Amino acid sequence: MLSKLFGRGGERPEAADPYALPAPRKRKNGTYTLHALGDTRVLALVEAARSGDWDAVKAALTPFDLGRDHAVLDELADVDGLEAWIGRAVRDDKEHRATALLISGARHIIWGWEARTTARAANVTREQWQIFYERLRIAEEQLLEAAELQPEWVTPWRRLLTSGRGMSVGADVSVVRFHAALRRDPLDLETHIEWLSQLQPRWAGEPGQALSFARDALAHTPQGHRLGCVIAMAHIEEWVESDRGDCLETPYIQAELRKAADHSILHPAYVRGLGWQHDFHIFAMALSLAEEKHTVRRVIQTLDGAYTSWPWRYFSEPEKQFAAAHRRAA
């Protein structure tokens, strides 16, 4: 009776969220795309950014701590055309300069990668490289100034890890930035995920280094904390690096992923904050790649069809991959 009343492992009833966006009508396959983190306040913020209304953006930011809330900053940075007007806010709004710098810097990183595209380095033109580096250079300058103006913020340092990889700033600089982020939040998941990428062979890391880092991080993660997602992301990165599509299909990896999910997102202490669906999708993809049959159902069924492109965008057809996993979990 008690287990039915209170639930187990992330399946307990949640209080009604007054800011929840109504879920759109599901597709025939039972899925739908999650917009604005499923939150009316985030939607208002994104719409203000799309309209280029800086005053409205500042007003919509009131409920959020942009210096720590990576998910909300992600939503802003993804707004097409934001780069066309955010520079005026950086220049003219002295009181909120740090916020404008942070948003602009985050946007310039994404804008830079849009110019570079996802093509292999050998297939990127000289002009694309030049645009890429120029946009990342602006991002670096703006994020460093934002970090100086607001020393307690972690979000600029996480973004500087991304821009630093693109700019090839070197291992020493990257380590300094990583530890700067950890001093502000030792359990910050997004910082750990950035460092997982840094440790991959494609970024001059050593084979197995990222997975070892993730296991050590998990060992120091409190029960119910979202940092447990680091182990699932590490296995996804291992799959990306591998030449074998079935490299995660081992009993040991399946068990490790089950244990990590029970320790983090499926633990009763886990709190579903804004963007919690991204945490569940990290495990959903990792467990699916490992051909795990049991925990993956609990994870995907909790999502109730809500789709986010991260981290499925490692596939050429991410929505189809999630839809297939969703169908298998039904």
GROMACS .gro file of N, CA and C in nm, residues 238-292:
model
  165
  238GLU      N    1   3.132   0.671  -2.536
  238GLU     CA    2   3.207   0.553  -2.576
  238GLU      C    3   3.150   0.494  -2.706
  239TRP      N    4   3.018   0.494  -2.715
  239TRP     CA    5   2.952   0.444  -2.836
  239TRP      C    6   2.985   0.533  -2.956
  240VAL      N    7   2.985   0.664  -2.936
  240VAL     CA    8   3.018   0.757  -3.044
  240VAL      C    9   3.158   0.731  -3.096
  241GLU      N   10   3.251   0.705  -3.005
  241GLU     CA   11   3.391   0.684  -3.043
  241GLU      C   12   3.416   0.547  -3.106
  242SER      N   13   3.329   0.452  -3.075
  242SER     CA   14   3.354   0.314  -3.117
  242SER      C   15   3.318   0.290  -3.263
  243ASP      N   16   3.384   0.194  -3.324
  243ASP     CA   17   3.350   0.150  -3.459
  243ASP      C   18   3.240   0.044  -3.458
  244ARG      N   19   3.202   0.000  -3.338
  244ARG     CA   20   3.102  -0.107  -3.325
  244ARG      C   21   2.973  -0.051  -3.266
  245GLY      N   22   2.864  -0.068  -3.336
  245GLY     CA   23   2.736  -0.019  -3.287
  245GLY      C   24   2.684  -0.094  -3.166
  246ASP      N   25   2.736  -0.216  -3.144
  246ASP     CA   26   2.689  -0.298  -3.032
  246ASP      C   27   2.786  -0.296  -2.914
  247CYS      N   28   2.872  -0.196  -2.908
  247CYS     CA   29   2.979  -0.197  -2.807
  247CYS      C   30   2.928  -0.188  -2.664
  248LEU      N   31   2.805  -0.140  -2.644
  248LEU     CA   32   2.750  -0.128  -2.507
  248LEU      C   33   2.667  -0.249  -2.467
  249GLU      N   34   2.648  -0.343  -2.556
  249GLU     CA   35   2.559  -0.455  -2.530
  249GLU      C   36   2.629  -0.565  -2.451
  250THR      N   37   2.665  -0.534  -2.327
  250THR     CA   38   2.727  -0.632  -2.239
  250THR      C   39   2.653  -0.634  -2.106
  251PRO      N   40   2.646  -0.747  -2.039
  251PRO     CA   41   2.579  -0.754  -1.908
  251PRO      C   42   2.638  -0.657  -1.806
  252TYR      N   43   2.771  -0.637  -1.812
  252TYR     CA   44   2.835  -0.547  -1.716
  252TYR      C   45   2.787  -0.404  -1.735
  253ILE      N   46   2.783  -0.357  -1.859
  253ILE     CA   47   2.739  -0.219  -1.886
  253ILE      C   48   2.591  -0.204  -1.855
  254GLN      N   49   2.512  -0.303  -1.890
  254GLN     CA   50   2.370  -0.297  -1.857
  254GLN      C   51   2.349  -0.282  -1.707
  255ALA      N   52   2.422  -0.361  -1.630
  255ALA     CA   53   2.410  -0.355  -1.483
  255ALA      C   54   2.459  -0.221  -1.430
  256GLU      N   55   2.567  -0.170  -1.487
  256GLU     CA   56   2.620  -0.042  -1.441
  256GLU      C   57   2.521   0.071  -1.467
  257LEU      N   58   2.456   0.068  -1.582
  257LEU     CA   59   2.357   0.170  -1.614
  257LEU      C   60   2.234   0.158  -1.525
  258ARG      N   61   2.191   0.037  -1.498
  258ARG     CA   62   2.076   0.018  -1.408
  258ARG      C   63   2.107   0.074  -1.269
  259LYS      N   64   2.226   0.042  -1.220
  259LYS     CA   65   2.266   0.089  -1.086
  259LYS      C   66   2.274   0.241  -1.082
  260ALA      N   67   2.328   0.302  -1.187
  260ALA     CA   68   2.340   0.448  -1.191
  260ALA      C   69   2.202   0.514  -1.198
  261ALA      N   70   2.111   0.456  -1.276
  261ALA     CA   71   1.976   0.512  -1.284
  261ALA      C   72   1.905   0.503  -1.149
  262ASP      N   73   1.918   0.390  -1.082
  262ASP     CA   74   1.857   0.374  -0.949
  262ASP      C   75   1.918   0.471  -0.848
  263HIS      N   76   2.047   0.503  -0.866
  263HIS     CA   77   2.117   0.594  -0.775
  263HIS      C   78   2.078   0.739  -0.799
  264SER      N   79   2.034   0.771  -0.921
  264SER     CA   80   2.011   0.912  -0.956
  264SER      C   81   1.865   0.938  -0.992
  265ILE      N   82   1.830   0.929  -1.120
  265ILE     CA   83   1.699   0.976  -1.164
  265ILE      C   84   1.582   0.891  -1.114
  266LEU      N   85   1.605   0.765  -1.081
  266LEU     CA   86   1.497   0.678  -1.033
  266LEU      C   87   1.495   0.669  -0.881
  267HIS      N   88   1.584   0.741  -0.816
  267HIS     CA   89   1.587   0.741  -0.669
  267HIS      C   90   1.477   0.833  -0.615
  268PRO      N   91   1.414   0.798  -0.503
  268PRO     CA   92   1.306   0.883  -0.449
  268PRO      C   93   1.351   1.026  -0.418
  269ALA      N   94   1.481   1.047  -0.396
  269ALA     CA   95   1.529   1.182  -0.362
  269ALA      C   96   1.548   1.271  -0.485
  270TYR      N   97   1.539   1.213  -0.606
  270TYR     CA   98   1.558   1.293  -0.727
  270TYR      C   99   1.449   1.397  -0.740
  271VAL      N  100   1.489   1.520  -0.770
  271VAL     CA  101   1.395   1.632  -0.786
  271VAL      C  102   1.382   1.665  -0.934
  272ARG      N  103   1.261   1.667  -0.983
  272ARG     CA  104   1.238   1.700  -1.124
  272ARG      C  105   1.234   1.852  -1.142
  273GLY      N  106   1.350   1.908  -1.163
  273GLY     CA  107   1.358   2.051  -1.189
  273GLY      C  108   1.333   2.080  -1.336
  274LEU      N  109   1.344   2.207  -1.373
  274LEU     CA  110   1.326   2.245  -1.514
  274LEU      C  111   1.423   2.167  -1.602
  275GLY      N  112   1.369   2.104  -1.705
  275GLY     CA  113   1.454   2.029  -1.797
  275GLY      C  114   1.486   1.888  -1.750
  276TRP      N  115   1.413   1.837  -1.651
  276TRP     CA  116   1.440   1.703  -1.601
  276TRP      C  117   1.431   1.598  -1.712
  277GLN      N  118   1.354   1.627  -1.814
  277GLN     CA  119   1.340   1.530  -1.925
  277GLN      C  120   1.474   1.503  -1.993
  278HIS      N  121   1.563   1.602  -1.996
  278HIS     CA  122   1.694   1.579  -2.056
  278HIS      C  123   1.772   1.473  -1.978
  279ASP      N  124   1.761   1.474  -1.846
  279ASP     CA  125   1.828   1.372  -1.765
  279ASP      C  126   1.777   1.233  -1.801
  280PHE      N  127   1.645   1.222  -1.812
  280PHE     CA  128   1.585   1.092  -1.844
  280PHE      C  129   1.622   1.047  -1.985
  281HIS      N  130   1.635   1.143  -2.077
  281HIS     CA  131   1.671   1.105  -2.213
  281HIS      C  132   1.816   1.055  -2.222
  282ILE      N  133   1.903   1.108  -2.140
  282ILE     CA  134   2.041   1.057  -2.139
  282ILE      C  135   2.041   0.909  -2.103
  283PHE      N  136   1.967   0.874  -1.999
  283PHE     CA  137   1.960   0.733  -1.960
  283PHE      C  138   1.881   0.652  -2.063
  284ALA      N  139   1.775   0.710  -2.119
  284ALA     CA  140   1.696   0.636  -2.217
  284ALA      C  141   1.782   0.595  -2.336
  285MET      N  142   1.865   0.686  -2.384
  285MET     CA  143   1.949   0.654  -2.499
  285MET      C  144   2.056   0.553  -2.462
  286ALA      N  145   2.122   0.573  -2.348
  286ALA     CA  146   2.229   0.481  -2.307
  286ALA      C  147   2.175   0.340  -2.285
  287LEU      N  148   2.063   0.329  -2.215
  287LEU     CA  149   2.004   0.198  -2.188
  287LEU      C  150   1.956   0.132  -2.317
  288SER      N  151   1.904   0.211  -2.411
  288SER     CA  152   1.861   0.157  -2.539
  288SER      C  153   1.980   0.104  -2.618
  289LEU      N  154   2.089   0.179  -2.620
  289LEU     CA  155   2.209   0.135  -2.691
  289LEU      C  156   2.265   0.007  -2.630
  290ALA      N  157   2.247  -0.008  -2.499
  290ALA     CA  158   2.298  -0.127  -2.430
  290ALA      C  159   2.203  -0.245  -2.443
  291GLU      N  160   2.088  -0.223  -2.507
  291GLU     CA  161   1.987  -0.328  -2.521
  291GLU      C  162   1.940  -0.378  -2.385
  292GLU      N  163   1.935  -0.288  -2.288
  292GLU     CA  164   1.883  -0.321  -2.155
  292GLU      C  165   1.731  -0.328  -2.166
   0.00000   0.00000   0.00000
